[in-house]
Coordinates of C-alpha atoms in Angstrom, one line a residue:
Chain A
M1360 CA 0.0 -0.1 0.1
R1361 CA 1.3 3.3 -0.9
L1362 CA 1.3 6.2 1.5
I1363 CA 1.8 9.9 0.5
Y1364 CA 2.4 12.9 2.5
F1365 CA 2.0 16.7 2.0
A1366 CA 3.0 19.9 3.7
W1367 CA 4.2 19.7 7.2
V1368 CA 3.3 16.0 7.4
R1369 CA 5.6 15.4 4.5
E1370 CA 8.5 17.5 6.0
R1371 CA 8.3 16.1 9.6
I1372 CA 8.2 12.6 8.2
G1373 CA 11.0 13.4 5.8
K1374 CA 9.4 11.5 3.0
T1375 CA 7.1 12.3 0.0
Q1376 CA 5.8 8.8 -0.1
E1377 CA 6.3 5.3 0.6
D1378 CA 5.1 1.9 0.1
V1379 CA 4.4 -0.2 3.2
D1380 CA 3.0 -3.7 4.2
L1381 CA 0.5 -3.1 6.9
P1382 CA 0.0 -5.5 10.0
A1383 CA -3.2 -7.3 9.7
E1384 CA -4.7 -5.6 12.9
V1385 CA -4.5 -2.1 11.2
K1386 CA -7.9 -1.8 9.7
T1387 CA -9.0 1.7 9.8
V1388 CA -7.4 5.3 9.5
A1389 CA -7.2 5.5 13.1
D1390 CA -5.3 2.3 13.4
L1391 CA -2.9 3.2 10.6
L1392 CA -2.2 6.7 12.4
S1393 CA -1.4 4.8 15.7
W1394 CA 0.8 2.4 13.9
L1395 CA 2.9 4.9 11.9
R1396 CA 3.7 6.7 15.3
T1397 CA 5.5 3.6 16.6
R1398 CA 7.9 3.7 13.6
G1399 CA 10.2 6.3 14.8
E1400 CA 10.5 9.9 16.2
Q1401 CA 9.8 11.8 12.8
Y1402 CA 6.5 9.7 12.6
E1403 CA 5.7 10.8 16.2
H1404 CA 6.4 14.5 15.6
A1405 CA 4.2 14.5 12.3
L1406 CA 1.3 12.6 13.9
Q1407 CA 1.5 13.6 17.3
H1408 CA -1.9 15.4 17.2
P1409 CA -3.9 12.8 15.1
D1410 CA -7.1 14.8 15.3
V1411 CA -5.7 17.6 12.9
I1412 CA -4.3 15.2 10.5
R1413 CA -6.7 14.8 7.3
V1414 CA -6.8 11.7 5.3
A1415 CA -7.5 10.9 1.8
I1416 CA -8.2 7.3 0.3
D1417 CA -7.7 7.0 -3.4
Q1418 CA -8.0 10.7 -3.6
E1419 CA -11.1 11.1 -1.7
H1420 CA -11.6 12.6 1.8
V1421 CA -12.4 10.2 4.2
D1422 CA -12.6 10.3 8.3
H1423 CA -10.5 8.4 10.7
R1424 CA -13.1 5.7 11.1
E1425 CA -12.8 4.7 7.4
R1426 CA -11.7 1.1 6.8
L1427 CA -8.5 0.6 4.7
E1428 CA -9.3 -2.5 2.8
G1429 CA -9.1 -2.0 -0.9
A1430 CA -7.1 1.2 -0.7
R1431 CA -4.3 1.8 -3.1
E1432 CA -3.1 5.2 -2.0
I1433 CA -3.6 6.7 1.3
A1434 CA -2.6 10.5 1.7
L1435 CA -1.8 12.2 4.9
F1436 CA -1.9 16.0 5.1
P1437 CA -2.6 18.9 7.4
P1438 CA -5.8 21.0 7.3
M1439 CA -6.0 22.5 3.7
T1440 CA -5.2 26.1 3.1
G1441 CA -6.1 26.6 -0.6
G1442 CA -8.2 29.2 -2.2
Chain B
M1365 CA -30.3 22.6 -23.0
A1366 CA -27.0 20.9 -23.2
P1367 CA -25.7 20.2 -19.7
V1368 CA -23.1 22.7 -18.2
V1369 CA -19.5 21.2 -18.2
P1370 CA -17.5 23.3 -15.7
V1371 CA -14.1 24.2 -16.7
V1372 CA -11.4 23.3 -13.9
R1373 CA -7.9 23.7 -14.4
V1374 CA -5.1 23.5 -11.8
Q1375 CA -1.8 24.8 -13.1
P1376 CA 1.4 26.6 -12.3
G1377 CA 1.0 29.6 -14.6
D1378 CA -1.1 32.5 -14.5
F1379 CA -4.6 33.0 -16.0
D1380 CA -6.4 35.5 -17.9
M1381 CA -9.5 36.5 -16.0
A1382 CA -10.7 38.4 -19.0
G1383 CA -10.4 35.6 -21.4
E1384 CA -12.1 33.2 -19.3
V1385 CA -15.1 35.4 -18.6
E1386 CA -14.9 36.0 -22.5
A1387 CA -15.1 32.3 -23.0
L1388 CA -18.0 31.7 -20.6
T1389 CA -20.2 34.6 -22.3
A1390 CA -19.2 34.6 -26.1
G1391 CA -21.9 34.4 -28.4
R1392 CA -24.3 34.0 -25.7
T1393 CA -27.6 36.1 -25.1
D1394 CA -29.1 34.1 -22.2
I1395 CA -26.6 35.2 -19.4
G1396 CA -27.7 37.9 -17.2
A1397 CA -25.0 38.0 -14.6
V1398 CA -21.3 36.8 -14.4
V1399 CA -19.6 37.0 -10.8
T1400 CA -16.0 36.4 -10.5
F1401 CA -13.7 35.9 -7.5
L1402 CA -10.0 36.7 -8.0
G1403 CA -8.0 35.5 -5.0
M1404 CA -4.4 37.2 -4.9
C1405 CA -1.3 36.7 -3.0
R1406 CA -0.7 39.3 -0.2
D1407 CA 2.6 40.3 1.3
E1408 CA 1.1 40.4 4.7
E1409 CA 2.3 43.9 5.4
G1410 CA 5.6 43.5 4.0
R1411 CA 6.5 40.4 5.7
L1412 CA 6.4 38.1 2.7
S1413 CA 8.3 37.8 -0.4
A1414 CA 6.2 34.7 -1.9
L1415 CA 4.0 31.9 -1.2
E1416 CA 4.6 28.3 -2.1
L1417 CA 1.6 26.5 -2.9
E1418 CA 2.0 22.8 -2.5
H1419 CA -1.1 20.5 -4.1
Y1420 CA -2.0 17.0 -4.3
P1421 CA -2.0 16.3 -8.2
G1422 CA -5.1 14.6 -9.5
M1423 CA -7.0 14.8 -6.2
A1424 CA -6.8 18.7 -6.5
E1425 CA -8.6 18.5 -9.8
G1426 CA -11.0 15.8 -8.7
E1427 CA -12.2 17.7 -5.6
I1428 CA -12.6 21.1 -7.5
S1429 CA -14.5 19.2 -10.0
R1430 CA -16.8 17.5 -7.4
V1431 CA -17.4 21.0 -5.8
A1432 CA -18.2 22.5 -9.3
H1433 CA -20.8 19.8 -10.0
E1434 CA -22.2 20.4 -6.5
A1435 CA -22.7 24.1 -7.5
L1436 CA -24.3 23.1 -10.9
A1437 CA -26.8 21.0 -9.0
R1438 CA -27.7 23.6 -6.6
W1439 CA -28.1 26.7 -8.8
P1440 CA -29.3 27.4 -12.0
L1441 CA -25.9 28.1 -14.0
Q1442 CA -24.9 28.5 -17.5
G1443 CA -21.3 28.4 -16.9
L1444 CA -18.7 27.7 -14.3
T1445 CA -14.9 28.1 -14.4
V1446 CA -12.4 27.4 -11.5
I1447 CA -8.6 27.7 -11.9
H1448 CA -6.4 27.3 -9.1
R1449 CA -2.6 27.9 -9.5
Y1450 CA 0.2 26.1 -7.5
G1451 CA 3.9 26.5 -7.0
R1452 CA 5.7 29.6 -6.0
I1453 CA 3.5 32.8 -6.2
A1454 CA 4.6 36.5 -5.5
P1455 CA 2.6 39.2 -3.7
G1456 CA 0.3 40.9 -6.1
E1457 CA 0.1 37.7 -8.4
N1458 CA -3.3 35.8 -9.0
I1459 CA -3.9 32.6 -7.0
V1460 CA -7.3 31.4 -7.7
L1461 CA -10.2 32.2 -10.1
V1462 CA -14.0 31.4 -9.9
A1463 CA -16.4 32.6 -12.4
C1464 CA -20.1 31.9 -12.5
A1465 CA -22.5 32.7 -15.1
S1466 CA -26.2 32.7 -14.7
T1467 CA -29.3 34.3 -15.8
H1468 CA -30.0 35.5 -12.4
R1469 CA -27.7 37.6 -10.1
R1470 CA -28.5 35.9 -7.1
A1471 CA -27.5 32.3 -8.5
A1472 CA -24.4 33.7 -9.8
F1473 CA -23.4 35.5 -6.4
E1474 CA -24.1 32.6 -4.2
A1475 CA -22.7 29.9 -6.5
A1476 CA -19.1 31.9 -6.6
D1477 CA -19.5 32.5 -2.6
F1478 CA -20.1 28.6 -2.1
L1479 CA -17.3 27.7 -4.6
M1480 CA -14.9 29.7 -2.6
D1481 CA -15.9 28.5 0.8
Y1482 CA -15.6 24.9 -0.4
L1483 CA -12.7 25.1 -2.1
K1484 CA -10.9 26.4 0.9
S1485 CA -12.1 23.4 3.1
R1486 CA -12.0 20.8 0.5
A1487 CA -9.2 21.3 -2.3
P1488 CA -6.0 19.8 -1.2
F1489 CA -3.6 22.7 -1.4
W1490 CA -1.2 23.9 1.3
K1491 CA 0.4 27.5 1.5
K1492 CA 3.8 28.1 2.9
E1493 CA 5.1 31.5 3.5
F1494 CA 8.7 32.7 2.4
G1495 CA 9.9 36.1 4.2
V1496 CA 11.3 39.1 2.5
D1497 CA 14.8 37.7 3.6
G1498 CA 14.1 34.9 1.0
R1499 CA 14.1 32.3 4.0
E1500 CA 11.4 29.6 4.3
G1501 CA 8.8 30.4 6.8
E1502 CA 5.6 28.7 8.4
W1503 CA 3.0 26.9 6.9
V1504 CA -0.3 29.0 6.7
E1505 CA -2.4 27.7 9.4
A1506 CA -6.2 26.8 8.5
R1507 CA -8.7 29.1 10.1
E1508 CA -11.6 27.9 12.0
S1509 CA -13.6 30.7 10.3
D1510 CA -13.1 29.0 6.9
E1511 CA -14.3 25.8 8.3
R1512 CA -17.4 27.8 9.6
A1513 CA -18.0 29.5 6.3
A1514 CA -18.3 26.0 4.5
E1515 CA -20.9 25.1 7.1
R1516 CA -23.0 27.7 6.2
W1517 CA -24.0 25.8 3.0
Q1518 CA -24.8 22.6 4.6
R1519 CA -28.4 21.6 4.5
Chain C
M940 CA -3.8 54.8 4.7
A941 CA -5.3 57.0 2.1
P942 CA -9.1 57.0 2.1
V943 CA -10.4 54.8 -0.8
V944 CA -11.8 57.0 -3.7
P945 CA -14.6 54.9 -5.5
V946 CA -14.5 55.0 -9.3
V947 CA -18.1 55.8 -10.6
R948 CA -19.0 56.2 -14.2
V949 CA -22.3 56.5 -16.2
Q950 CA -21.7 56.2 -19.5
P951 CA -23.1 55.1 -22.8
G952 CA -20.2 53.2 -24.1
D953 CA -18.9 49.7 -23.2
F954 CA -16.2 49.1 -20.5
D955 CA -13.6 46.8 -20.0
M956 CA -13.7 44.5 -17.0
A957 CA -10.0 43.5 -17.2
G958 CA -8.7 47.1 -17.3
E959 CA -10.9 47.9 -14.4
V960 CA -9.8 45.3 -12.2
E961 CA -6.1 45.9 -13.3
A962 CA -6.6 49.3 -12.3
L963 CA -7.9 48.4 -8.7
T964 CA -5.0 46.0 -8.1
A965 CA -2.1 47.3 -10.3
G966 CA 1.2 47.6 -8.0
R967 CA -0.6 46.5 -4.9
T968 CA 0.3 43.7 -2.6
D969 CA -2.3 44.1 0.2
I970 CA -5.4 43.0 -1.8
G971 CA -6.3 39.3 -1.3
A972 CA -9.5 39.1 -3.2
V973 CA -11.4 41.0 -5.9
V974 CA -15.1 40.1 -6.5
T975 CA -16.7 41.5 -9.8
F976 CA -20.3 41.4 -10.7
L977 CA -20.9 41.8 -14.6
G978 CA -24.3 42.5 -15.7
M979 CA -25.3 41.7 -19.0
C980 CA -28.3 42.3 -21.6
R981 CA -30.4 39.1 -22.2
D982 CA -32.7 38.5 -25.3
E983 CA -35.1 36.9 -22.9
E984 CA -35.3 33.6 -25.1
G985 CA -34.9 35.5 -28.3
R986 CA -37.9 38.0 -27.7
L987 CA -35.8 41.0 -27.5
S988 CA -33.4 42.8 -29.9
A989 CA -32.4 45.5 -27.4
L990 CA -32.9 47.1 -24.1
E991 CA -33.0 51.1 -24.2
L992 CA -31.8 52.2 -20.5
E993 CA -32.8 55.8 -19.8
H994 CA -31.4 57.7 -16.8
Y995 CA -31.5 60.6 -14.7
P996 CA -28.1 62.4 -15.5
G997 CA -26.3 63.8 -12.5
M998 CA -28.9 61.8 -10.0
A999 CA -27.5 58.7 -11.6
E1000 CA -23.9 59.1 -10.6
G1001 CA -25.0 60.9 -7.4
E1002 CA -27.1 57.9 -6.2
I1003 CA -24.4 55.4 -7.2
S1004 CA -21.8 57.4 -5.5
R1005 CA -23.9 57.5 -2.3
V1006 CA -24.2 53.8 -2.5
A1007 CA -20.4 53.3 -3.0
H1008 CA -19.6 55.4 0.1
E1009 CA -22.1 53.6 2.2
A1010 CA -20.2 50.2 1.2
L1011 CA -16.7 51.8 2.0
A1012 CA -18.3 52.8 5.6
R1013 CA -19.5 49.3 6.0
W1014 CA -16.8 47.0 4.6
P1015 CA -13.0 47.3 4.8
L1016 CA -12.3 47.8 1.1
Q1017 CA -9.2 49.0 -0.6
G1018 CA -10.8 49.8 -3.9
L1019 CA -14.3 49.9 -5.4
T1020 CA -15.5 50.5 -9.2
V1021 CA -19.0 50.8 -10.4
I1022 CA -19.8 51.6 -14.1
H1023 CA -23.3 51.7 -15.4
R1024 CA -24.1 52.1 -19.1
Y1025 CA -27.2 53.7 -20.5
G1026 CA -28.8 53.9 -24.1
R1027 CA -29.4 51.3 -26.5
I1028 CA -27.8 47.9 -25.5
A1029 CA -28.0 44.6 -27.5
P1030 CA -28.4 41.3 -26.0
G1031 CA -25.0 39.7 -24.9
E1032 CA -23.7 43.3 -24.2
N1033 CA -22.4 44.6 -21.0
I1034 CA -24.5 46.7 -18.8
V1035 CA -23.3 47.2 -15.6
L1036 CA -19.7 46.4 -13.6
V1037 CA -19.1 46.2 -9.9
A1038 CA -15.8 45.5 -8.8
C1039 CA -14.6 45.3 -5.0
A1040 CA -11.0 44.7 -3.8
S1041 CA -10.4 43.9 -0.3
T1042 CA -7.8 41.8 2.1
H1043 CA -10.5 39.7 2.8
R1044 CA -12.9 37.4 0.7
R1045 CA -16.0 38.0 2.6
A1046 CA -16.0 41.6 2.7
A1047 CA -15.4 41.7 -1.1
F1048 CA -18.3 39.3 -1.7
E1049 CA -20.9 41.1 0.7
A1050 CA -20.0 44.6 -0.7
A1051 CA -20.5 43.5 -4.2
D1052 CA -23.8 41.9 -3.3
F1053 CA -24.8 45.1 -1.4
L1054 CA -24.0 47.5 -4.2
M1055 CA -26.0 45.3 -6.6
D1056 CA -29.0 45.1 -4.4
Y1057 CA -28.7 48.9 -3.8
L1058 CA -28.1 49.9 -7.3
K1059 CA -31.2 48.2 -8.2
S1060 CA -33.3 49.8 -5.7
R1061 CA -31.7 53.5 -5.8
A1062 CA -30.0 54.3 -9.0
P1063 CA -32.3 56.1 -11.5
F1064 CA -32.4 53.7 -14.5
W1065 CA -35.2 52.5 -16.3
K1066 CA -35.3 49.7 -18.9
K1067 CA -37.4 49.7 -22.0
E1068 CA -37.7 46.5 -24.2
F1069 CA -37.4 46.5 -28.0
G1070 CA -38.7 43.3 -29.6
V1071 CA -36.9 41.4 -32.3
D1072 CA -39.3 43.0 -35.0
G1073 CA -37.6 46.2 -33.9
R1074 CA -40.5 47.4 -32.3
E1075 CA -40.8 49.5 -29.1
G1076 CA -42.1 47.2 -26.2
E1077 CA -42.8 47.7 -22.5
W1078 CA -40.8 49.2 -19.8
V1079 CA -39.4 46.6 -17.3
E1080 CA -41.4 46.2 -14.4
A1081 CA -39.5 46.7 -11.2
R1082 CA -39.6 43.5 -9.0
E1083 CA -40.7 43.0 -5.6
S1084 CA -37.9 40.5 -5.0
D1085 CA -35.1 43.2 -5.8
E1086 CA -37.0 45.6 -3.2
R1087 CA -36.8 42.7 -0.7
A1088 CA -33.1 41.9 -1.8
A1089 CA -32.2 45.6 -0.7
E1090 CA -34.1 45.3 2.4
R1091 CA -31.7 42.6 3.5
W1092 CA -29.0 44.9 4.1
Q1093 CA -30.9 47.3 6.7
R1094 CA -29.8 47.2 10.0
Chain D
M414 CA -40.2 75.2 -10.1
R415 CA -39.0 72.7 -12.7
L416 CA -40.8 69.3 -13.0
I417 CA -38.8 66.6 -14.7
Y418 CA -40.1 63.2 -16.0
F419 CA -38.7 59.8 -16.7
A420 CA -39.5 56.6 -18.4
W421 CA -43.3 55.9 -18.6
V422 CA -44.2 59.0 -16.5
R423 CA -42.5 61.2 -19.3
E424 CA -44.2 59.1 -22.1
R425 CA -47.7 59.4 -20.6
I426 CA -47.3 63.2 -19.7
G427 CA -46.1 63.8 -23.1
K428 CA -43.3 66.1 -21.7
T429 CA -39.4 65.5 -20.7
Q430 CA -39.8 68.6 -18.3
E431 CA -41.5 71.9 -17.8
D432 CA -41.4 74.9 -15.6
V433 CA -44.6 75.5 -13.4
D434 CA -45.8 78.0 -10.6
L435 CA -47.4 76.1 -7.8
P436 CA -50.5 77.1 -6.1
A437 CA -49.8 78.1 -2.7
E438 CA -51.8 75.1 -1.3
V439 CA -49.4 72.6 -3.0
K440 CA -47.0 72.2 0.0
T441 CA -45.9 68.6 -0.2
V442 CA -45.1 65.9 -2.7
A443 CA -48.5 64.3 -2.2
D444 CA -50.0 67.6 -2.9
L445 CA -48.0 68.0 -6.0
L446 CA -49.3 64.7 -7.5
S447 CA -52.8 65.5 -6.7
W448 CA -52.6 68.9 -8.3
L449 CA -50.9 67.5 -11.4
R450 CA -53.8 65.0 -11.9
T451 CA -56.1 68.0 -12.2
R452 CA -54.1 69.4 -15.4
G453 CA -55.6 67.0 -17.7
E454 CA -55.9 63.5 -19.0
Q455 CA -52.3 62.8 -19.6
Y456 CA -51.4 63.8 -16.4
E457 CA -54.2 61.9 -14.9
H458 CA -53.1 58.8 -16.8
A459 CA -49.5 59.0 -16.0
L460 CA -50.3 59.5 -12.2
Q461 CA -53.4 57.4 -11.7
H462 CA -51.5 55.2 -9.0
P463 CA -49.6 57.8 -7.1
D464 CA -48.3 55.2 -4.8
V465 CA -46.0 53.8 -7.4
I466 CA -44.7 57.1 -8.5
R467 CA -41.2 57.8 -7.1
V468 CA -40.1 61.3 -6.4
A469 CA -36.8 63.0 -6.1
I470 CA -36.2 66.6 -5.1
D471 CA -33.0 68.2 -6.3
Q472 CA -31.6 64.6 -7.3
E473 CA -32.3 63.0 -4.0
H474 CA -35.0 60.5 -3.2
V475 CA -37.7 61.8 -1.0
D476 CA -41.1 60.3 0.1
H477 CA -44.5 61.7 -0.6
R478 CA -44.7 63.4 2.8
E479 CA -41.9 65.5 1.7
R480 CA -42.2 69.4 1.8
L481 CA -41.5 71.0 -1.4
E482 CA -40.2 74.4 -0.2
G483 CA -36.9 75.4 -1.2
A484 CA -37.1 72.6 -4.3
R485 CA -35.4 73.8 -7.6
E486 CA -36.1 70.5 -9.5
I487 CA -38.7 67.7 -8.8
A488 CA -38.4 64.4 -10.6
L489 CA -41.3 62.1 -10.9
F490 CA -40.6 58.6 -12.3
P491 CA -41.6 54.9 -12.0
P492 CA -39.9 52.3 -9.8
M493 CA -36.3 51.9 -11.0
T494 CA -35.1 49.1 -13.0
G495 CA -31.2 49.5 -13.3
G496 CA -28.4 47.2 -12.5

């Protein structure tokens, strides 16, 4: 599964994107955010306030309860500031 | 009447507001009102030398299209254009254009207002500030008031 | 900051929307939003060949200026342009332009919306229809909904 | 005193403007409209529904209770349809 990061989430994690194999127990967006925080200090720093992290699965906004199954690309980013 | 196809573009380069309005109205005699919103880069009282707009390619176009089709479903529009730039943008330059054409002025106003509120809350763009010394500054923080503005349109 | 002087013109000829917006924003880095309203002549489903706009010279400019100054008093605007044409106008041609520049998008939207509502209810212009056969038709009737729209802004 | 007419008020009265001497008892806009209706069929036709007639004194909107004294130019017209 591909993870893709934007703005300060990208900067703090230090990667634009990465491909990961998720453990079987990671079933929802919330699970994914918790699991990523165990992967090191940079992830912990990027995701320390999971409530503010916005998530898109296959380029559609989803909330943190969304299930991951079938997802190809999951994007994590801060609240948007376009317009 | 043929269904309205919104014009949606996400691009690094500038756009031509007059040309876009002309494209919406050329040869037509059924449009009574065109409302445009032009968003520009400010220098925040001389503090900034530029904004860098990051975006999520593909999703940015997708979300803007979704919002455009929602506007078409809610208001009787005869044409609709949304253009959003990304990349480095200097103060005084254009960032975003929304143009809505309708027979009636209220529809054109409301649809443009709605589109801007929804773009702010749904289109995946992020602004980073660059100071006048050329150094990278902070990411612009999302404002609670923008979130509330978008909620006005929920029904 | 210097007080904003609104641009108000009442004229028979066409205007250039892009040029007017450029004049509002040229050389400035403190404007975040420009909202424009462009009002155009419709042919009413092929029924009309033209509108003839009669106006009260002097009072038309005076009332538009009054409304423009009221907008400046109510919203933090950095520039404001209102142009209203008179005389014979064909379907597809421009009738009226309002452009409002502000640091903030809500102010620009609300001021443009207010200006259009107030122009409709206070500026002394009257529209007469001309049919496709070239014959003089009826005077356009004022709409109750325009009156109510203007009342939204009373406080 | 100068009277000036616009749109269908002008067409029905058949004049763009005229100078009149008002009788002393014509003190308000409402008085003026009543008095004008006595001046012939065209005036009667133009002003048969005085409630819809809009009035400006020296280029400012006034209501029908406004007093005329000091006025130089009084304009009568239908509800406006600009914009």
